[in-house]
Coordinates of N, CA and C in Angstrom, one line a residue:
M12 N 2.2 -86.8 50.5 CA 2.7 -86.3 49.0 C 4.3 -86.4 49.2
K13 N 4.8 -87.5 48.3 CA 6.0 -87.6 47.8 C 6.5 -86.6 47.3
S14 N 8.0 -86.3 47.5 CA 9.3 -85.4 46.9 C 10.1 -86.4 46.3
C15 N 10.5 -85.6 45.8 CA 12.3 -86.0 44.9 C 13.1 -84.9 44.7
V16 N 14.1 -85.2 45.0 CA 15.0 -83.7 44.7 C 15.8 -84.0 43.5
K17 N 16.1 -83.3 42.2 CA 16.4 -83.0 41.6 C 17.6 -82.0 41.0
N18 N 18.1 -81.9 40.9 CA 18.9 -80.5 40.2 C 18.2 -79.1 41.0
G19 N 18.3 -78.9 42.5 CA 18.2 -78.0 43.1 C 16.2 -77.7 43.3
F20 N 15.5 -78.6 42.5 CA 14.1 -78.3 42.2 C 13.6 -79.5 43.4
A21 N 12.7 -79.6 43.8 CA 11.8 -80.6 44.3 C 10.4 -80.6 43.4
L22 N 10.5 -81.8 43.1 CA 9.0 -82.5 42.1 C 8.0 -83.2 43.3
Y23 N 7.0 -82.4 43.4 CA 6.2 -83.2 44.8 C 4.7 -83.9 43.8
R24 N 4.7 -84.9 44.1 CA 3.9 -85.5 43.0 C 2.4 -85.2 44.3
G25 N 0.9 -84.5 43.1 CA -0.1 -84.2 43.7 C -1.0 -85.4 43.5
K26 N -2.3 -85.3 42.9 CA -3.1 -86.1 42.9 C -3.3 -86.4 41.8
N27 N -3.4 -85.6 40.4 CA -3.1 -85.4 39.1 C -1.4 -85.3 38.2
S28 N -0.9 -84.7 39.2 CA 0.5 -84.3 38.2 C 1.8 -84.2 39.3
Y29 N 2.7 -83.9 38.6 CA 4.0 -83.4 39.1 C 3.9 -81.5 39.2
Q30 N 4.1 -81.1 40.5 CA 4.3 -80.1 40.6 C 6.1 -79.5 41.1
Q31 N 6.8 -78.7 40.3 CA 8.1 -78.5 40.5 C 8.0 -76.7 41.0
R32 N 9.0 -77.1 42.3 CA 9.2 -75.9 43.4 C 10.6 -76.0 43.5
T33 N 11.0 -74.8 44.0 CA 12.5 -75.0 44.6 C 12.5 -75.5 46.0
R34 N 13.2 -76.0 46.7 CA 13.3 -75.9 47.6 C 12.8 -75.1 48.9
G35 N 13.2 -73.8 48.9 CA 12.5 -73.0 49.4 C 11.5 -72.5 49.2
S36 N 11.0 -72.7 47.8 CA 9.4 -72.3 47.9 C 8.2 -72.6 48.2
V37 N 8.6 -74.4 49.2 CA 7.4 -74.3 49.6 C 6.8 -73.9 50.8
S38 N 7.5 -72.7 51.3 CA 7.1 -71.4 52.8 C 6.3 -70.7 51.5
F39 N 6.5 -70.6 50.7 CA 6.1 -69.2 49.9 C 4.8 -69.6 48.9
T40 N 4.2 -68.9 48.8 CA 3.0 -69.3 48.0 C 3.3 -69.8 46.5
S41 N 3.1 -70.5 45.7 CA 3.4 -71.2 44.3 C 3.2 -70.3 43.1
T42 N 2.8 -69.1 43.5 CA 2.1 -68.2 42.5 C 3.7 -67.6 41.7
P43 N 3.5 -68.2 40.3 CA 4.4 -66.8 39.4 C 4.9 -65.4 40.0
E44 N 4.1 -64.9 41.0 CA 4.5 -63.4 41.2 C 5.7 -63.6 41.9
D45 N 5.5 -64.8 42.8 CA 6.7 -65.0 43.9 C 8.0 -65.5 43.7
I46 N 8.2 -66.1 42.6 CA 8.9 -67.1 42.0 C 9.4 -66.4 41.0
K47 N 10.8 -66.4 40.7 CA 11.5 -66.0 39.5 C 11.9 -67.1 38.9
T48 N 12.0 -67.6 37.8 CA 12.5 -68.7 37.1 C 13.1 -68.5 35.8
E49 N 13.3 -66.9 35.4 CA 13.4 -66.9 34.1 C 13.6 -65.2 33.8
T50 N 14.7 -64.4 33.3 CA 15.0 -63.4 33.0 C 14.7 -62.9 31.5
S51 N 14.9 -61.9 31.6 CA 14.1 -61.1 30.2 C 14.9 -60.0 29.7
Y52 N 15.4 -59.9 28.6 CA 15.9 -58.3 28.5 C 15.2 -58.0 27.2
T53 N 15.1 -56.6 27.1 CA 14.5 -56.6 25.5 C 15.7 -55.0 25.2
D54 N 15.8 -55.5 24.0 CA 16.6 -54.4 23.4 C 16.0 -53.2 22.5
D55 N 16.7 -51.7 23.0 CA 16.0 -50.8 23.0 C 16.1 -50.6 21.5
S56 N 17.0 -50.9 21.0 CA 17.3 -50.4 19.3 C 16.0 -51.2 17.9
T57 N 16.4 -52.7 18.6 CA 15.6 -53.1 18.0 C 14.0 -53.5 18.7
G58 N 13.9 -53.3 19.6 CA 12.6 -53.8 20.5 C 12.2 -55.2 20.3
R59 N 13.4 -56.2 20.3 CA 13.5 -57.5 20.3 C 13.4 -58.0 22.3
T60 N 13.0 -58.9 22.6 CA 13.0 -59.3 24.0 C 13.3 -60.4 24.0
V61 N 14.5 -61.1 24.8 CA 15.0 -61.9 25.1 C 15.0 -62.6 26.2
T62 N 14.6 -64.1 26.0 CA 14.4 -64.5 27.5 C 14.7 -65.7 27.8
A63 N 15.4 -65.8 29.1 CA 16.3 -67.0 29.3 C 16.0 -67.6 30.5
P64 N 16.2 -68.9 30.6 CA 15.6 -69.8 31.9 C 16.9 -69.3 33.0
L65 N 16.8 -69.2 34.6 CA 17.7 -68.6 35.5 C 18.4 -70.5 35.7
P66 N 19.6 -70.1 36.2 CA 19.9 -71.7 36.4 C 19.5 -72.2 37.8
H67 N 19.2 -71.0 38.7 CA 18.8 -71.3 39.8 C 17.1 -70.6 40.1
A68 N 16.0 -71.0 40.5 CA 14.7 -70.2 40.8 C 15.0 -69.2 41.8
R69 N 14.3 -68.2 41.8 CA 14.8 -67.0 42.9 C 13.8 -66.4 43.4
L70 N 13.7 -66.4 44.5 CA 12.2 -65.6 45.4 C 12.7 -64.1 45.0
L71 N 11.4 -63.3 44.4 CA 11.3 -62.2 44.2 C 11.3 -61.0 45.0
P72 N 11.7 -60.0 45.5 CA 11.6 -59.1 46.4 C 10.3 -58.8 47.0
G73 N 9.6 -59.1 48.3 CA 8.6 -58.9 48.8 C 7.8 -60.2 48.9
A74 N 8.3 -61.1 48.4 CA 7.7 -62.7 48.6 C 7.1 -62.5 49.8
I75 N 5.9 -63.5 50.4 CA 5.7 -63.2 51.7 C 5.4 -64.4 51.7
P76 N 6.1 -65.5 53.3 CA 6.1 -66.8 53.5 C 4.2 -66.7 53.2
S77 N 4.6 -67.9 53.7 CA 2.8 -68.5 53.6 C 2.5 -69.4 54.3
I78 N 4.1 -70.3 54.8 CA 3.4 -71.6 56.2 C 4.8 -71.4 57.1
F79 N 4.3 -70.8 58.0 CA 5.3 -71.0 59.3 C 4.4 -71.4 60.2
P80 N 5.0 -73.0 60.6 CA 4.4 -73.4 62.0 C 4.9 -72.6 62.9
D81 N 3.6 -72.5 64.0 CA 3.8 -72.1 64.8 C 4.0 -70.8 65.2
C82 N 3.8 -70.0 63.9 CA 3.9 -68.2 63.9 C 2.4 -67.6 63.8
P83 N 2.7 -66.3 64.4 CA 1.0 -65.4 64.4 C 1.0 -65.4 62.5
K84 N -0.6 -65.5 62.7 CA -1.3 -64.9 61.4 C -0.6 -63.8 60.4
Y85 N -0.3 -62.7 61.7 CA 0.3 -61.6 60.5 C 1.7 -61.7 60.0
L86 N 2.8 -62.4 60.8 CA 3.6 -62.9 60.1 C 3.4 -63.5 58.6
T87 N 2.4 -63.9 58.3 CA 2.0 -64.9 57.0 C 1.3 -64.3 56.0
S88 N 0.7 -63.2 56.8 CA -0.2 -62.3 55.9 C 0.4 -61.4 55.1
Q89 N -0.5 -61.5 53.5 CA 0.1 -61.0 52.3 C -0.4 -59.4 52.5
R90 N -1.1 -58.9 53.5 CA -1.6 -58.1 53.1 C -0.5 -57.3 54.4
S91 N -0.4 -55.9 53.8 CA 0.9 -55.3 54.3 C 0.3 -54.1 55.9
A92 N 1.1 -54.4 56.7 CA 0.5 -53.3 57.8 C 0.4 -51.9 57.7
R93 N 1.2 -51.5 56.6 CA 1.3 -49.8 56.4 C 0.1 -49.7 55.0
E94 N -0.3 -48.1 54.7 CA -0.8 -48.2 53.7 C 0.4 -47.8 53.0
A95 N -0.1 -48.2 51.3 CA 1.3 -47.4 50.4 C 1.4 -46.4 50.6
P96 N 2.3 -45.4 50.2 CA 2.4 -44.1 50.4 C 1.6 -43.1 49.3
E97 N 1.6 -43.4 48.0 CA 0.5 -43.2 47.0 C -0.7 -42.8 47.4
A98 N -1.2 -44.2 47.8 CA -2.7 -44.0 48.3 C -2.7 -43.2 49.6
K99 N -1.7 -43.0 50.7 CA -1.7 -42.3 51.9 C -2.4 -41.2 51.2
R100 N -1.0 -40.3 50.4 CA -1.2 -39.3 50.0 C -2.3 -39.0 49.3
L101 N -2.6 -39.7 48.3 CA -4.1 -39.4 47.8 C -5.6 -39.4 48.5
R102 N -5.6 -40.4 49.5 CA -6.2 -40.1 50.6 C -6.2 -38.8 51.8
L103 N -5.3 -38.5 52.0 CA -4.7 -37.4 52.6 C -5.4 -35.8 52.4
E104 N -4.7 -36.1 50.9 CA -5.2 -34.9 49.5 C -7.1 -35.1 49.5
S105 N -7.6 -36.0 49.4 CA -9.1 -36.3 49.1 C -10.0 -35.2 50.4
S106 N -9.2 -36.0 51.8 CA -9.8 -35.4 53.0 C -9.6 -33.8 53.3
A107 N -8.2 -33.2 53.0 CA -8.0 -32.2 52.6 C -9.0 -31.5 52.1
L108 N -9.2 -31.8 50.8 CA -9.6 -30.7 50.3 C -11.5 -30.8 50.4
Q109 N -11.6 -32.3 51.1 CA -13.3 -32.0 51.4 C -13.3 -30.9 52.6
K110 N -12.5 -31.6 53.2 CA -12.7 -30.3 54.8 C -12.5 -29.1 54.3
A111 N -11.7 -28.6 53.0 CA -11.7 -26.9 52.7 C -12.7 -27.2 52.1
L112 N -13.4 -27.8 51.2 CA -14.3 -27.2 50.8 C -15.9 -27.0 51.7
K113 N -16.1 -28.4 52.7 CA -16.7 -28.0 53.7 C -16.8 -26.8 54.2
H114 N -15.5 -26.4 54.8 CA -15.0 -25.0 55.1 C -15.6 -23.5 54.1
S115 N -15.4 -23.7 53.1 CA -15.8 -22.7 52.6 C -17.2 -22.7 52.3
A116 N -18.0 -24.1 52.0 CA -19.5 -23.7 52.1 C -19.6 -22.9 53.4
E117 N -19.2 -23.1 54.5 CA -19.8 -23.1 55.9 C -19.7 -21.1 55.7
A118 N -18.4 -20.9 55.6 CA -18.0 -19.8 55.5 C -18.9 -18.9 54.7
F119 N -18.9 -19.6 53.4 CA -20.1 -18.6 52.2 C -21.9 -18.4 53.1
Q120 N -22.0 -19.3 53.8 CA -23.5 -19.5 54.2 C -23.3 -18.3 55.2
H121 N -22.0 -18.3 56.2 CA -22.3 -17.3 57.3 C -21.9 -16.3 56.8
E122 N -21.1 -16.0 55.7 CA -21.4 -14.3 54.5 C -23.0 -14.2 54.3
V123 N -23.2 -14.7 53.6 CA -24.5 -14.9 53.4 C -25.8 -14.6 54.3
E124 N -25.9 -15.1 55.6 CA -26.4 -14.9 56.8 C -26.1 -13.0 57.1
E125 N -25.0 -12.9 57.4 CA -24.5 -11.7 57.6 C -25.0 -10.8 56.4
D126 N -24.4 -11.0 55.7 CA -25.2 -9.7 54.5 C -26.7 -9.8 54.3
R127 N -27.3 -10.7 54.8 CA -28.5 -10.8 54.8 C -29.8 -9.5 55.1
I128 N -30.3 -8.8 54.4 CA -31.0 -7.5 55.4 C -32.4 -8.3 55.6
Q129 N -32.9 -8.4 57.0 CA -34.5 -9.1 57.4 C -35.2 -7.8 57.9
S130 N -34.4 -6.5 58.2 CA -35.7 -5.4 59.0 C -35.2 -4.2 58.2
L131 N -36.1 -3.0 58.6 CA -36.3 -2.4 58.0 C -34.5 -1.2 58.7
K132 N -34.4 -1.8 60.0 CA -33.2 -1.1 60.7 C -32.0 -1.6 60.0
D133 N -32.2 -2.9 59.8 CA -30.6 -3.6 58.9 C -30.6 -2.4 57.6
L134 N -31.5 -2.2 57.0 CA -31.7 -1.8 55.6 C -30.9 -0.1 55.8
A135 N -31.3 0.4 57.2 CA -31.5 1.9 57.7 C -29.8 2.3 57.8
D136 N -29.7 0.7 58.8 CA -27.9 0.9 58.9 C -26.6 0.5 57.7
Y137 N -27.1 -0.1 56.4 CA -26.1 -0.2 55.9 C -26.6 1.4 54.6
V138 N -27.4 1.8 55.0 CA -27.7 2.9 53.9 C -26.8 4.2 54.5
R139 N -26.8 4.3 56.2 CA -26.0 5.0 56.6 C -24.4 4.4 56.5
C140 N -24.2 3.3 56.3 CA -22.8 3.1 56.7 C -22.1 2.9 55.1
N141 N -23.0 2.7 53.9 CA -22.5 2.9 52.6 C -23.1 4.0 51.9
S142 N -22.6 5.1 52.4 CA -23.4 6.8 52.2 C -23.1 6.7 50.4
S143 N -24.1 7.2 49.9 CA -24.2 7.5 48.2 C -24.6 8.9 47.8
A144 N -23.7 9.0 46.5 CA -23.9 10.4 46.3 C -24.8 10.6 45.6
F145 N -25.6 9.7 45.1 CA -26.7 9.8 44.3 C -28.0 9.8 45.0
W146 N -28.0 8.6 46.2 CA -29.2 8.3 46.7 C -28.8 9.2 48.2
H147 N -29.8 10.3 48.7 CA -30.2 11.0 50.2 C -31.0 9.8 50.9
A148 N -30.7 9.1 52.4 CA -31.9 8.8 52.8 C -32.4 9.4 54.2
I149 N -33.6 9.7 54.6 CA -34.1 9.8 55.1 C -35.2 8.7 56.0
E150 N -35.0 8.9 57.2 CA -35.5 7.8 58.3 C -36.6 8.7 58.8
A151 N -37.7 7.8 58.8 CA -38.9 8.3 59.4 C -39.5 7.7 60.5
N152 N -40.5 7.3 61.8 CA -40.5 6.6 62.6 C -41.3 4.8 62.0
E153 N -41.8 5.0 60.6 CA -42.3 3.7 60.4 C -41.4 3.5 59.0
C154 N -40.7 4.5 58.4 CA -40.3 4.0 57.1 C -39.3 4.9 57.0
L155 N -38.6 4.1 55.7 CA -37.1 4.8 55.1 C -37.5 5.4 53.5
I156 N -37.2 6.6 53.4 CA -37.4 7.4 52.2 C -36.2 7.5 51.6
L157 N -35.9 7.2 50.4 CA -34.5 7.1 49.7 C -35.1 8.0 48.4
L158 N -34.4 9.1 48.2 CA -34.6 10.4 47.7 C -33.4 10.6 46.6
H159 N -33.3 10.6 45.3 CA -32.2 11.2 44.5 C -32.3 12.7 44.1
I160 N -31.9 13.8 44.6 CA -32.3 15.3 44.3 C -31.2 15.9 43.1
V161 N -31.8 16.8 42.3 CA -30.9 17.2 41.5 C -30.6 18.8 41.8
D162 N -29.5 19.4 41.4 CA -29.3 20.5 41.5 C -28.8 21.4 40.5
E163 N -30.2 21.4 40.1 CA -30.6 22.3 38.7 C -31.0 23.8 39.2
D164 N -31.3 24.5 38.3 CA -31.6 25.7 39.4 C -32.2 26.1 40.5
A165 N -32.8 25.1 41.1 CA -33.7 25.1 42.1 C -33.3 23.5 42.4
P166 N -33.2 23.1 43.6 CA -32.8 21.7 44.1 C -34.4 21.1 43.8
S167 N -34.5 19.6 43.2 CA -35.7 19.5 43.0 C -35.5 18.0 43.7
I168 N -36.5 16.8 43.9 CA -36.7 15.8 43.8 C -36.5 15.1 42.4
K169 N -35.9 14.4 41.9 CA -36.1 13.8 40.5 C -36.7 12.0 41.1
Y170 N -35.8 11.3 41.4 CA -36.8 10.1 42.1 C -36.8 9.8 43.5
S171 N -37.9 9.1 43.8 CA -38.1 8.7 45.1 C -39.0 7.7 45.6
F172 N -38.5 7.1 46.9 CA -39.2 6.0 47.0 C -39.4 5.4 48.4
T173 N -40.1 4.6 49.6 CA -40.6 4.9 50.5 C -40.4 3.2 50.9
I174 N -39.4 2.6 51.8 CA -39.8 1.9 52.1 C -40.2 1.2 53.7
K175 N -41.4 0.6 53.8 CA -42.1 0.3 55.0 C -41.3 -0.5 55.6
Q176 N -42.1 -0.9 56.7 CA -41.4 -1.6 58.1 C -41.4 -3.4 57.6
D177 N -42.2 -3.6 56.5 CA -42.4 -4.8 56.1 C -41.3 -4.8 54.6
L178 N -40.7 -4.0 54.3 CA -39.8 -3.7 53.4 C -40.5 -4.1 52.1
S179 N -41.1 -3.6 52.0 CA -42.4 -3.2 50.7 C -41.6 -1.7 50.6
I180 N -42.0 -2.0 49.1 CA -41.7 -0.3 48.4 C -43.0 0.2 47.9
V181 N -43.2 1.4 48.6 CA -44.4 2.4 48.1 C -43.8 3.3 46.8

């Protein structure tokens, strides 16, 4: 590849055309994102944009060298070694949210299991612990009887039902 330096630019003759680069741009990717050749200004009052060429092409901040002989690949890689702060924050928030949701679902399942009445003994314990003015409980050998007693002239049973060992109601 032949080159000719003129006015701070190196003209490289490719197969079909000339490519114009700055002297330092040979070590960088020749994409417009890495080399700034013009500047622009936007007038806030009119909204017009004025663009002017720069006297010397400049490398933009963050331009990554692409050609360095005898250097490890990680020095010329365009991929950053660190995760972007915004991406990291979103990733950490997402993982914390997933963890909280999983913990909440597990706690809910545990509470449901703890509150489930699976036997007549569980029901009798529940009725004994949560006394009610409306229902009175009588524990018999194979059943639990719930009664509602009204105290009009003489006490009488207004409602009653029996719960058997298999939790069926009679």
